[in-house]
Short mmCIF file of C-alpha atoms and ligand atoms in Angstrom, two decimals:
data_model
loop_
_atom_site.label_atom_id
_atom_site.label_comp_id
_atom_site.label_asym_id
_atom_site.label_seq_id
_atom_site.Cartn_x
_atom_site.Cartn_y
_atom_site.Cartn_z
CA MET A 1 -75.53 -10.57 64.94
CA THR A 2 -75.79 -12.52 61.70
CA ALA A 3 -72.92 -14.17 59.81
CA VAL A 4 -73.28 -11.30 57.35
CA SER A 5 -73.07 -8.54 59.94
CA ASP A 6 -70.07 -10.31 61.52
CA ALA A 7 -68.35 -10.38 58.13
CA ILE A 8 -69.13 -6.71 57.58
CA ALA A 9 -67.82 -5.83 61.03
CA SER A 10 -64.60 -7.74 60.36
CA GLY A 11 -64.18 -6.07 56.97
CA ALA A 12 -64.34 -9.35 55.05
CA VAL A 13 -67.44 -8.10 53.23
CA GLY A 14 -68.03 -4.45 52.37
CA GLU A 15 -70.79 -2.59 54.20
CA ARG A 16 -72.43 -1.40 50.96
CA VAL A 17 -74.80 -3.28 48.64
CA TRP A 18 -74.64 -2.09 45.05
CA PHE A 19 -77.42 -2.13 42.50
CA TYR A 20 -76.81 -2.00 38.74
CA ALA A 21 -79.96 -0.09 37.80
CA ASN A 22 -79.41 -0.34 34.04
CA TYR A 23 -76.67 -0.70 31.44
CA HIS A 24 -77.54 1.91 28.84
CA CYS A 25 -75.91 5.30 28.79
CA ASN A 26 -75.89 8.48 26.73
CA LEU A 27 -72.06 8.26 26.60
CA THR A 28 -69.63 5.64 25.30
CA CYS A 29 -66.50 6.20 27.40
CA SER A 30 -63.33 4.56 26.16
CA TYR A 31 -62.67 2.63 29.40
CA CYS A 32 -66.31 1.78 30.26
CA LEU A 33 -66.45 -1.44 32.31
CA THR A 34 -69.96 -2.20 31.19
CA GLY A 35 -69.39 -1.43 27.52
CA SER A 36 -72.31 0.98 27.86
CA GLY A 37 -73.80 3.21 25.20
CA PRO A 38 -77.19 4.34 23.96
CA ALA A 39 -78.08 1.13 22.11
CA VAL A 40 -76.79 -1.67 24.39
CA ALA A 41 -79.05 -4.21 26.13
CA ARG A 42 -80.56 -2.29 29.03
CA ARG A 43 -80.56 -5.04 31.69
CA LEU A 44 -82.96 -3.00 33.83
CA LEU A 45 -83.24 -3.83 37.51
CA ASP A 46 -86.83 -3.58 38.73
CA PRO A 47 -87.10 -0.58 41.12
CA ALA A 48 -89.53 -2.46 43.39
CA LEU A 49 -86.92 -5.23 43.70
CA MET A 50 -84.23 -2.69 44.59
CA VAL A 51 -86.41 -1.34 47.37
CA GLU A 52 -87.26 -4.81 48.67
CA LEU A 53 -83.59 -5.83 48.65
CA ALA A 54 -82.60 -2.58 50.36
CA PHE A 55 -84.87 -3.44 53.31
CA GLN A 56 -83.36 -6.93 53.40
CA ALA A 57 -79.84 -5.49 53.21
CA ARG A 58 -80.52 -3.31 56.26
CA GLU A 59 -81.95 -6.32 58.11
CA LEU A 60 -78.86 -8.39 57.29
CA GLY A 61 -76.52 -5.72 58.65
CA PHE A 62 -75.41 -3.83 55.54
CA ARG A 63 -75.00 -0.14 56.27
CA SER A 64 -75.23 1.64 52.93
CA LEU A 65 -76.32 1.30 49.32
CA GLY A 66 -74.89 2.21 45.94
CA VAL A 67 -76.63 2.61 42.61
CA THR A 68 -74.69 2.46 39.39
CA GLY A 69 -75.09 1.60 35.70
CA GLY A 70 -74.93 2.50 32.78
CA GLU A 71 -76.15 5.96 33.56
CA PRO A 72 -78.82 5.55 36.24
CA PHE A 73 -80.48 8.86 35.37
CA MET A 74 -81.36 7.48 31.92
CA VAL A 75 -84.10 5.62 33.79
CA SER A 76 -87.12 7.83 34.38
CA HIS A 77 -88.09 6.53 37.83
CA MET A 78 -84.62 7.14 39.21
CA PRO A 79 -84.95 10.25 41.39
CA ASP A 80 -88.00 8.78 43.14
CA THR A 81 -86.42 5.35 43.54
CA LEU A 82 -83.28 6.95 44.96
CA ALA A 83 -85.36 8.92 47.44
CA THR A 84 -87.08 5.72 48.59
CA LEU A 85 -83.75 3.88 48.88
CA ALA A 86 -82.09 6.72 50.77
CA ASN A 87 -84.87 6.51 53.35
CA ILE A 88 -83.81 2.91 53.99
CA LEU A 89 -80.01 3.28 54.01
CA PRO A 90 -77.56 6.04 53.07
CA LEU A 91 -76.87 5.97 49.39
CA VAL A 92 -74.31 6.90 46.78
CA VAL A 93 -75.31 7.00 43.12
CA LEU A 94 -72.75 7.04 40.31
CA SER A 95 -73.55 9.32 37.41
CA ASN A 96 -71.85 10.87 34.43
CA GLY A 97 -73.46 14.18 35.41
CA THR A 98 -74.53 15.14 31.90
CA LEU A 99 -78.29 14.81 32.25
CA PHE A 100 -78.99 17.35 34.97
CA SER A 101 -80.91 20.04 33.15
CA GLY A 102 -84.57 20.97 32.61
CA PRO A 103 -87.22 18.73 34.23
CA ARG A 104 -84.63 16.11 35.22
CA LEU A 105 -82.80 18.67 37.30
CA GLU A 106 -86.09 19.85 38.84
CA ARG A 107 -86.90 16.29 39.92
CA MET A 108 -83.61 16.13 41.81
CA GLU A 109 -85.41 18.38 44.30
CA HIS A 110 -86.89 15.12 45.69
CA LEU A 111 -83.47 14.26 47.04
CA ARG A 112 -82.92 17.43 49.06
CA GLY A 113 -81.91 16.68 52.62
CA LEU A 114 -81.69 12.91 52.17
CA PRO A 115 -78.55 10.88 53.03
CA ILE A 116 -77.53 10.61 49.41
CA SER A 117 -74.52 11.65 47.42
CA ILE A 118 -74.10 11.73 43.68
CA GLN A 119 -70.67 10.68 42.50
CA ILE A 120 -69.94 12.31 39.17
CA SER A 121 -67.10 11.39 36.85
CA LEU A 122 -64.61 14.03 35.85
CA ASP A 123 -61.34 12.65 34.58
CA SER A 124 -59.18 15.66 33.82
CA PRO A 125 -59.00 19.41 34.43
CA ASP A 126 -58.41 19.76 30.68
CA PRO A 127 -61.66 19.72 28.73
CA ASP A 128 -60.00 18.18 25.67
CA GLU A 129 -58.39 15.33 27.57
CA ASN A 130 -61.54 14.68 29.60
CA ASP A 131 -63.73 14.74 26.51
CA SER A 132 -61.39 12.47 24.55
CA MET A 133 -62.27 9.71 27.04
CA ARG A 134 -65.84 10.65 27.89
CA GLY A 135 -67.21 12.26 24.77
CA PRO A 136 -67.75 15.73 23.30
CA GLU A 137 -69.03 18.48 25.62
CA ASN A 138 -68.74 16.21 28.65
CA PHE A 139 -66.51 18.58 30.61
CA ALA A 140 -68.71 21.60 30.00
CA LYS A 141 -71.91 19.74 30.97
CA VAL A 142 -70.42 18.32 34.15
CA VAL A 143 -68.92 21.60 35.29
CA LYS A 144 -72.28 23.26 34.72
CA ALA A 145 -74.29 20.56 36.52
CA ILE A 146 -72.29 20.20 39.72
CA PRO A 147 -73.01 23.66 41.22
CA LYS A 148 -76.70 23.26 40.37
CA LEU A 149 -76.86 20.02 42.32
CA VAL A 150 -74.89 21.53 45.19
CA ASP A 151 -77.38 24.44 45.19
CA LYS A 152 -80.18 21.92 45.65
CA GLY A 153 -78.52 20.71 48.83
CA ILE A 154 -77.34 17.47 47.22
CA LYS A 155 -73.93 16.22 48.21
CA VAL A 156 -71.73 15.74 45.15
CA ARG A 157 -68.59 13.62 45.00
CA ILE A 158 -66.21 13.62 42.07
CA ALA A 159 -64.56 10.48 40.76
CA THR A 160 -61.53 10.69 38.53
CA THR A 161 -60.71 7.54 36.59
CA GLN A 162 -57.28 7.68 35.02
CA GLU A 163 -54.57 5.25 34.01
CA GLU A 164 -52.14 7.87 35.25
CA ILE A 165 -52.54 11.47 36.37
CA GLY A 166 -49.65 13.88 36.88
CA GLU A 167 -49.29 15.97 40.04
CA GLU A 168 -49.81 19.25 38.25
CA ALA A 169 -52.99 18.03 36.53
CA LEU A 170 -54.28 16.63 39.79
CA GLU A 171 -53.66 19.95 41.51
CA ARG A 172 -55.63 21.82 38.84
CA LEU A 173 -58.42 19.25 39.07
CA CYS A 174 -58.61 19.66 42.85
CA LYS A 175 -58.70 23.45 42.50
CA LEU A 176 -61.57 23.03 40.03
CA HIS A 177 -63.64 20.70 42.22
CA ARG A 178 -63.20 23.02 45.21
CA GLU A 179 -64.46 25.91 43.06
CA LEU A 180 -67.44 23.77 42.10
CA GLY A 181 -68.29 23.28 45.78
CA VAL A 182 -66.86 19.78 46.24
CA PRO A 183 -64.40 19.44 49.14
CA ASP A 184 -61.22 17.33 49.01
CA GLU A 185 -62.72 14.46 51.02
CA ASP A 186 -65.37 14.03 48.32
CA HIS A 187 -62.89 13.59 45.48
CA VAL A 188 -61.72 10.06 44.64
CA VAL A 189 -59.05 9.13 42.11
CA ARG A 190 -59.20 5.53 40.93
CA PRO A 191 -57.41 3.44 38.34
CA VAL A 192 -58.89 2.08 35.15
CA ILE A 193 -59.72 -1.59 35.64
CA SER A 194 -59.05 -3.85 32.70
CA ARG A 195 -62.51 -5.24 32.13
CA GLY A 196 -65.22 -4.43 29.61
CA ARG A 197 -64.27 -1.83 27.03
CA ALA A 198 -60.99 -1.06 28.85
CA LEU A 199 -59.90 -4.69 28.37
CA THR A 200 -60.74 -4.63 24.68
CA ALA A 201 -58.79 -1.38 24.33
CA GLY A 202 -55.79 -2.78 26.23
CA MET A 203 -56.20 -0.28 29.06
CA GLY A 204 -56.00 -0.55 32.82
CA LEU A 205 -54.99 -2.87 35.61
CA SER A 206 -56.00 -6.52 35.68
CA ALA A 207 -57.99 -7.36 38.74
CA GLY A 208 -59.58 -10.55 40.05
CA VAL A 209 -61.26 -11.86 43.15
CA GLU A 210 -57.89 -11.91 44.93
CA ASN A 211 -57.46 -8.15 44.75
CA ILE A 212 -60.98 -6.76 44.44
CA PRO A 213 -62.71 -6.34 47.81
CA CYS A 214 -66.08 -8.02 48.27
CA GLU A 215 -68.98 -5.58 47.92
CA LEU A 216 -72.18 -7.45 47.16
CA THR A 217 -73.57 -6.23 43.85
CA ILE A 218 -76.98 -6.96 42.40
CA SER A 219 -77.79 -6.68 38.72
CA ALA A 220 -80.57 -7.95 36.50
CA ASP A 221 -78.31 -10.98 35.86
CA GLY A 222 -77.59 -12.01 39.43
CA ALA A 223 -75.48 -11.27 42.48
CA PHE A 224 -71.80 -10.48 41.97
CA TRP A 225 -68.68 -10.18 44.11
CA SER A 226 -68.19 -6.47 43.46
CA PRO A 227 -69.40 -3.62 41.25
CA PHE A 228 -66.41 -4.60 39.08
CA GLY A 229 -68.13 -7.98 38.54
CA PRO A 230 -71.06 -7.63 36.15
CA THR A 231 -69.00 -6.05 33.40
CA VAL A 232 -69.66 -6.52 29.70
CA THR A 233 -66.89 -7.38 27.28
CA ASN A 234 -67.62 -7.38 23.56
CA GLY A 235 -71.33 -7.49 24.31
CA ASP A 236 -71.08 -10.53 26.63
CA LEU A 237 -71.70 -10.34 30.35
CA ASP A 238 -68.62 -11.45 32.34
CA LEU A 239 -69.49 -14.25 34.74
CA ASP A 240 -66.17 -14.82 36.50
CA LEU A 241 -67.26 -12.75 39.51
CA LEU A 242 -70.86 -14.04 39.56
CA ILE A 243 -71.91 -15.37 42.96
CA SER A 244 -75.48 -16.50 42.30
CA ARG A 245 -78.36 -15.97 39.92
CA THR A 246 -80.69 -15.84 42.91
CA VAL A 247 -80.94 -12.32 44.29
CA ASN A 248 -84.13 -12.52 46.35
CA PRO A 249 -83.94 -13.29 49.21
CA LEU A 250 -80.72 -11.35 49.44
CA SER A 251 -79.52 -13.64 52.23
CA ILE A 252 -78.69 -16.39 49.70
CA ALA A 253 -76.15 -14.28 47.85
CA ALA A 254 -75.01 -12.48 51.00
CA ASN A 255 -74.26 -15.74 52.81
CA ALA A 256 -72.50 -17.14 49.75
CA ALA A 257 -70.42 -13.95 49.59
CA VAL A 258 -69.51 -14.37 53.26
CA GLY A 259 -68.52 -17.98 52.59
CA LEU A 260 -66.32 -16.95 49.70
CA ALA A 261 -64.82 -13.97 51.50
CA THR A 262 -64.01 -15.95 54.61
CA GLY A 263 -62.95 -19.10 52.75
CA THR A 264 -65.71 -21.28 54.10
CA SER A 265 -67.77 -21.66 50.96
CA ALA A 266 -69.75 -24.88 50.98
CA GLY A 267 -68.77 -26.84 47.94
CA ALA A 268 -65.23 -25.55 47.93
CA ASP A 269 -64.16 -29.12 48.43
CA ALA A 270 -67.03 -30.77 46.57
CA THR A 271 -66.19 -33.10 43.77
CA LEU A 272 -68.42 -34.38 41.07
CA GLY A 273 -68.08 -37.88 39.68
CA ILE A 274 -69.93 -37.35 36.42
CA ARG A 275 -68.77 -36.03 33.13
CA MET B 1 -73.19 -27.00 19.89
CA ALA B 2 -75.13 -26.51 23.12
CA VAL B 3 -77.92 -23.96 23.15
CA VAL B 4 -76.43 -22.28 26.24
CA LYS B 5 -72.87 -21.11 26.74
CA LEU B 6 -70.86 -23.86 28.44
CA LEU B 7 -68.55 -22.07 30.85
CA GLU B 8 -64.84 -22.66 31.10
CA THR B 9 -62.16 -22.21 33.73
CA HIS B 10 -61.53 -18.57 32.80
CA ASN B 11 -65.16 -17.51 33.10
CA ALA B 12 -66.40 -19.94 35.75
CA PRO B 13 -68.38 -18.09 38.43
CA LEU B 14 -66.92 -18.02 41.93
CA LEU B 15 -69.02 -20.81 43.44
CA ALA B 16 -68.39 -22.97 40.35
CA ARG B 17 -64.60 -22.62 40.35
CA PRO B 18 -63.90 -25.64 42.58
CA PHE B 19 -65.50 -27.85 39.93
CA PHE B 20 -63.07 -26.63 37.28
CA GLN B 21 -59.87 -26.93 39.27
CA ASP B 22 -59.00 -30.40 37.96
CA GLY B 23 -59.66 -29.47 34.33
CA ASP B 24 -62.73 -29.75 32.10
CA PRO B 25 -65.59 -30.99 34.30
CA GLY B 26 -67.74 -31.94 31.28
CA PRO B 27 -70.76 -30.35 29.64
CA ILE B 28 -73.28 -30.97 32.45
CA VAL B 29 -71.22 -29.06 35.01
CA ARG B 30 -70.19 -26.45 32.45
CA ALA B 31 -73.88 -25.78 31.77
CA LEU B 32 -74.89 -25.90 35.44
CA ALA B 33 -72.16 -23.33 36.17
CA GLN B 34 -74.49 -20.74 34.61
CA THR B 35 -76.44 -21.03 37.88
CA PRO B 36 -73.60 -21.54 40.34
CA GLU B 37 -75.74 -21.81 43.45
CA LEU B 38 -77.73 -24.61 41.82
CA LEU B 39 -74.54 -26.33 40.68
CA GLN B 40 -73.28 -26.12 44.24
CA ALA B 41 -76.41 -27.88 45.48
CA ALA B 42 -76.75 -30.37 42.61
CA ALA B 43 -73.14 -31.47 42.39
CA PRO B 44 -72.92 -33.35 45.69
CA LEU B 45 -76.21 -35.15 44.93
CA LEU B 46 -75.17 -36.15 41.42
CA GLY B 47 -71.64 -37.01 42.54
CA THR B 48 -73.00 -39.28 45.25
CA ILE B 49 -75.59 -41.03 43.11
CA PHE B 50 -73.28 -41.65 40.15
CA GLY B 51 -70.20 -42.30 42.28
CA PRO B 52 -69.46 -45.46 44.28
CA THR B 53 -72.51 -46.65 46.26
CA SER B 54 -73.85 -49.97 47.53
CA LEU B 55 -74.93 -50.94 43.99
CA ASP B 56 -72.16 -52.42 41.85
CA PRO B 57 -71.00 -50.34 38.83
CA ARG B 58 -72.24 -52.84 36.26
CA THR B 59 -75.79 -52.81 37.64
CA LYS B 60 -75.72 -49.03 37.72
CA GLU B 61 -74.60 -48.74 34.12
CA VAL B 62 -77.36 -51.12 32.98
CA VAL B 63 -79.87 -48.82 34.68
CA VAL B 64 -78.36 -45.54 33.48
CA LEU B 65 -77.70 -46.62 29.89
CA ARG B 66 -81.08 -48.28 29.43
CA THR B 67 -82.91 -45.31 30.97
CA SER B 68 -81.00 -42.86 28.77
CA ALA B 69 -81.63 -44.89 25.61
CA LEU B 70 -85.36 -45.09 26.33
CA ALA B 71 -85.42 -41.33 27.01
CA GLY B 72 -83.76 -40.73 23.63
CA CYS B 73 -80.86 -38.80 25.16
CA SER B 74 -77.90 -39.01 22.79
CA PHE B 75 -75.56 -37.21 25.18
CA CYS B 76 -76.11 -39.62 28.09
CA THR B 77 -76.47 -42.70 25.88
CA THR B 78 -73.11 -42.04 24.27
CA GLY B 79 -71.26 -41.30 27.50
CA HIS B 80 -72.78 -44.21 29.37
CA SER B 81 -72.18 -46.66 26.53
CA ALA B 82 -68.48 -46.12 27.18
CA ALA B 83 -69.03 -46.28 30.94
CA ALA B 84 -70.95 -49.54 30.49
CA LEU B 85 -68.03 -51.08 28.60
CA ASP B 86 -65.74 -49.94 31.41
CA ALA B 87 -68.09 -51.58 33.92
CA GLY B 88 -67.75 -54.95 32.15
CA LEU B 89 -70.70 -55.09 29.75
CA ARG B 90 -69.96 -56.62 26.36
CA PRO B 91 -70.39 -54.55 23.17
CA ALA B 92 -73.39 -56.70 22.16
CA GLN B 93 -75.01 -56.00 25.55
CA VAL B 94 -74.35 -52.28 25.22
CA ARG B 95 -75.88 -52.33 21.74
CA ALA B 96 -78.94 -54.18 23.01
CA LEU B 97 -79.45 -51.74 25.89
CA ARG B 98 -79.27 -48.93 23.32
CA GLY B 99 -82.10 -50.62 21.40
CA ASP B 100 -79.87 -52.04 18.70
CA GLY B 101 -80.05 -55.82 19.18
CA ASP B 102 -82.07 -58.44 21.00
CA LEU B 103 -81.98 -58.11 24.79
CA GLU B 104 -82.92 -61.75 25.42
CA THR B 105 -80.00 -62.91 23.31
CA ALA B 106 -77.50 -60.45 24.76
CA PHE B 107 -78.43 -61.02 28.41
CA GLU B 108 -78.59 -64.69 29.47
CA ASP B 109 -78.77 -63.99 33.16
CA ASP B 110 -82.21 -63.78 34.86
CA ARG B 111 -80.98 -61.01 37.16
CA ASP B 112 -80.08 -58.79 34.20
CA ARG B 113 -83.32 -59.57 32.37
CA GLU B 114 -85.44 -58.76 35.46
CA LEU B 115 -83.50 -55.54 35.99
CA ILE B 116 -83.96 -54.42 32.38
CA ARG B 117 -87.69 -55.15 32.55
CA TRP B 118 -87.86 -53.04 35.72
CA VAL B 119 -85.92 -50.17 34.11
CA ASP B 120 -88.21 -50.27 31.08
CA GLU B 121 -91.25 -49.81 33.36
CA MET B 122 -89.46 -47.17 35.41
CA ALA B 123 -88.29 -45.10 32.47
CA VAL B 124 -91.35 -45.07 30.25
CA GLY B 125 -94.21 -46.21 32.47
CA ARG B 126 -97.05 -43.83 33.18
CA SER B 127 -98.19 -45.50 36.39
CA GLY B 128 -96.77 -47.76 39.07
CA ILE B 129 -94.45 -50.62 38.26
CA PRO B 130 -96.40 -53.89 37.89
CA GLU B 131 -96.07 -56.28 40.80
CA ALA B 132 -94.65 -59.01 38.54
CA VAL B 133 -91.78 -56.70 37.55
CA GLN B 134 -91.21 -55.00 40.91
CA SER B 135 -91.29 -58.07 43.16
CA PRO B 136 -88.25 -59.91 41.79
CA ILE B 137 -86.19 -56.72 41.98
CA GLN B 138 -87.25 -56.00 45.55
CA GLY B 139 -86.47 -59.60 46.38
CA ARG B 140 -82.96 -59.37 44.96
CA PHE B 141 -82.00 -55.85 46.04
CA GLY B 142 -84.09 -55.29 49.20
CA ASP B 143 -85.81 -52.03 50.13
CA ALA B 144 -82.63 -49.95 50.18
CA GLY B 145 -81.52 -51.31 46.82
CA LEU B 146 -84.93 -50.59 45.29
CA VAL B 147 -84.83 -47.05 46.61
CA GLU B 148 -81.41 -46.53 45.11
CA LEU B 149 -82.40 -48.02 41.75
CA ALA B 150 -85.46 -45.75 41.60
CA LEU B 151 -83.35 -42.71 42.49
CA LEU B 152 -80.64 -43.64 39.99
CA SER B 153 -83.09 -44.10 37.14
CA GLY B 154 -85.11 -41.02 38.17
CA VAL B 155 -82.08 -38.73 38.35
CA THR B 156 -80.84 -40.17 35.05
CA LEU B 157 -84.17 -39.17 33.48
CA LEU B 158 -83.69 -35.67 34.90
CA LEU B 159 -80.26 -35.43 33.32
CA ASN B 160 -81.56 -36.95 30.08
CA ARG B 161 -84.12 -34.18 29.69
CA PHE B 162 -81.63 -31.53 30.84
CA SER B 163 -78.97 -32.68 28.37
CA THR B 164 -81.41 -33.11 25.49
CA ALA B 165 -83.14 -29.77 26.02
CA LEU B 166 -79.80 -27.95 26.16
CA GLU B 167 -78.34 -30.02 23.29
CA LEU B 168 -75.21 -30.86 25.23
CA PRO B 169 -72.50 -32.02 22.82
CA VAL B 170 -71.36 -35.64 22.80
CA SER B 171 -67.64 -36.25 23.03
CA GLU B 172 -66.04 -37.05 19.67
CA ASP B 173 -63.43 -39.17 21.43
CA THR B 174 -66.15 -41.28 23.01
CA VAL B 175 -67.92 -41.74 19.67
CA ALA B 176 -64.61 -42.83 18.10
CA ARG B 177 -64.04 -45.35 20.88
CA LEU B 178 -67.56 -46.77 20.53
CA GLU B 179 -66.96 -47.21 16.81
CA ILE B 180 -63.70 -49.03 17.44
CA GLU B 181 -65.31 -51.29 20.05
CA GLY B 182 -68.18 -52.19 17.71
CA VAL B 183 -70.95 -50.46 19.64
CA LEU B 184 -71.79 -47.98 16.89
S1 SF4 C 1 -68.20 4.88 32.02
FE1 SF4 C 1 -70.17 5.55 32.84
S2 SF4 C 1 -70.65 7.37 31.67
FE2 SF4 C 1 -69.09 6.32 30.53
S3 SF4 C 1 -70.19 5.00 29.06
FE3 SF4 C 1 -69.80 3.78 30.88
S4 SF4 C 1 -71.64 4.01 32.08
FE4 SF4 C 1 -71.64 5.68 30.61
#
């Protein structure tokens, strides 16, 4: 057992390591934590580094991986990289679900049978309400893509991000996802977090290290406390949840995360006598 | 304005937060916070070297101020001019260490003159320190003292280059005080 696997076993540190593959996206959702859009800085994470860190994560005792963005499928290597990662540890990838057509959809064949699920955002059973947050045609594209992915033997989860959702709307949404082939256990409803574009727009719940669980997250800018860490507000990367700039070896950030999560961070009592 | 963003309490990374809990930790820490794991490692070293040690504060400020002045670091020279006054150096001595005034006139004491000669070799020399300069210092301070002086001047040079490269801003309050005390 390592200190990291102990912390995972005790629940102090989450069992999943997240990778921010990229920050660009074909959409510009109103609550986007990363302020993503087609023209933002891409902050690409090298796929070879992701694979190397995934092996290290498994060695350290992490049990699963997550890939997020931006829209990860904007990056051309993604289906192949996901297949490689899923052969190391089970994987969830977060996607807006709007790019699964033509050759991109065909390449998803590489993922058939692997321990991978694609978590697709769908925020409302009403196309207009959904599209007002996520952009024109979003609802139609997502509803079309999900059964195609399910047909390819790929597990699909649905994530609904809402400031508030009424019971009746939730019921209709659940009916819809069941019809699309996604069972109840694969539907998550989560609040808007007030970071990134949501913060600028005055939306969502404030959250900090005290109430966000530790899930080690690697981006092109460093290692962060959680996937809610490397957000972008008004074009600037938020650093308040940065753990370290060093991401390789992963043990440096993982051990620092354990120290922070268990309150034994070296330096917590350090003082500096210079100004 | 510094060429990198100097972090503040509200955006200090997790490992850097302890250094912000008593207020503004100053530009060096605010810059180092960009790489929190390096700050975490560097802070205890810097804190120990520049904090209380076996060398008296006045001796240390002679070394740090003279090194910084020779390295052309306006950030460290300004801050340590004030620290040198606090450590008991007279304004004329501070001016002389900064290169503005005659050292022989400002420092009557042989110990100070030998130390300044040693710092001058340490800070700008390209080879070893000449025997005639090193010997009196080793005689006065012993092996441990010489090691500490070399470390103090060496780490000051590191911070001089760091602060100059990143254009760390000098404190306006400190500049105002140095004007009032006749250093500037
Ligand atoms: S929330 Fe997701 S889909 Fe929407 S802009 Fe951000 S990254 Fe793109």
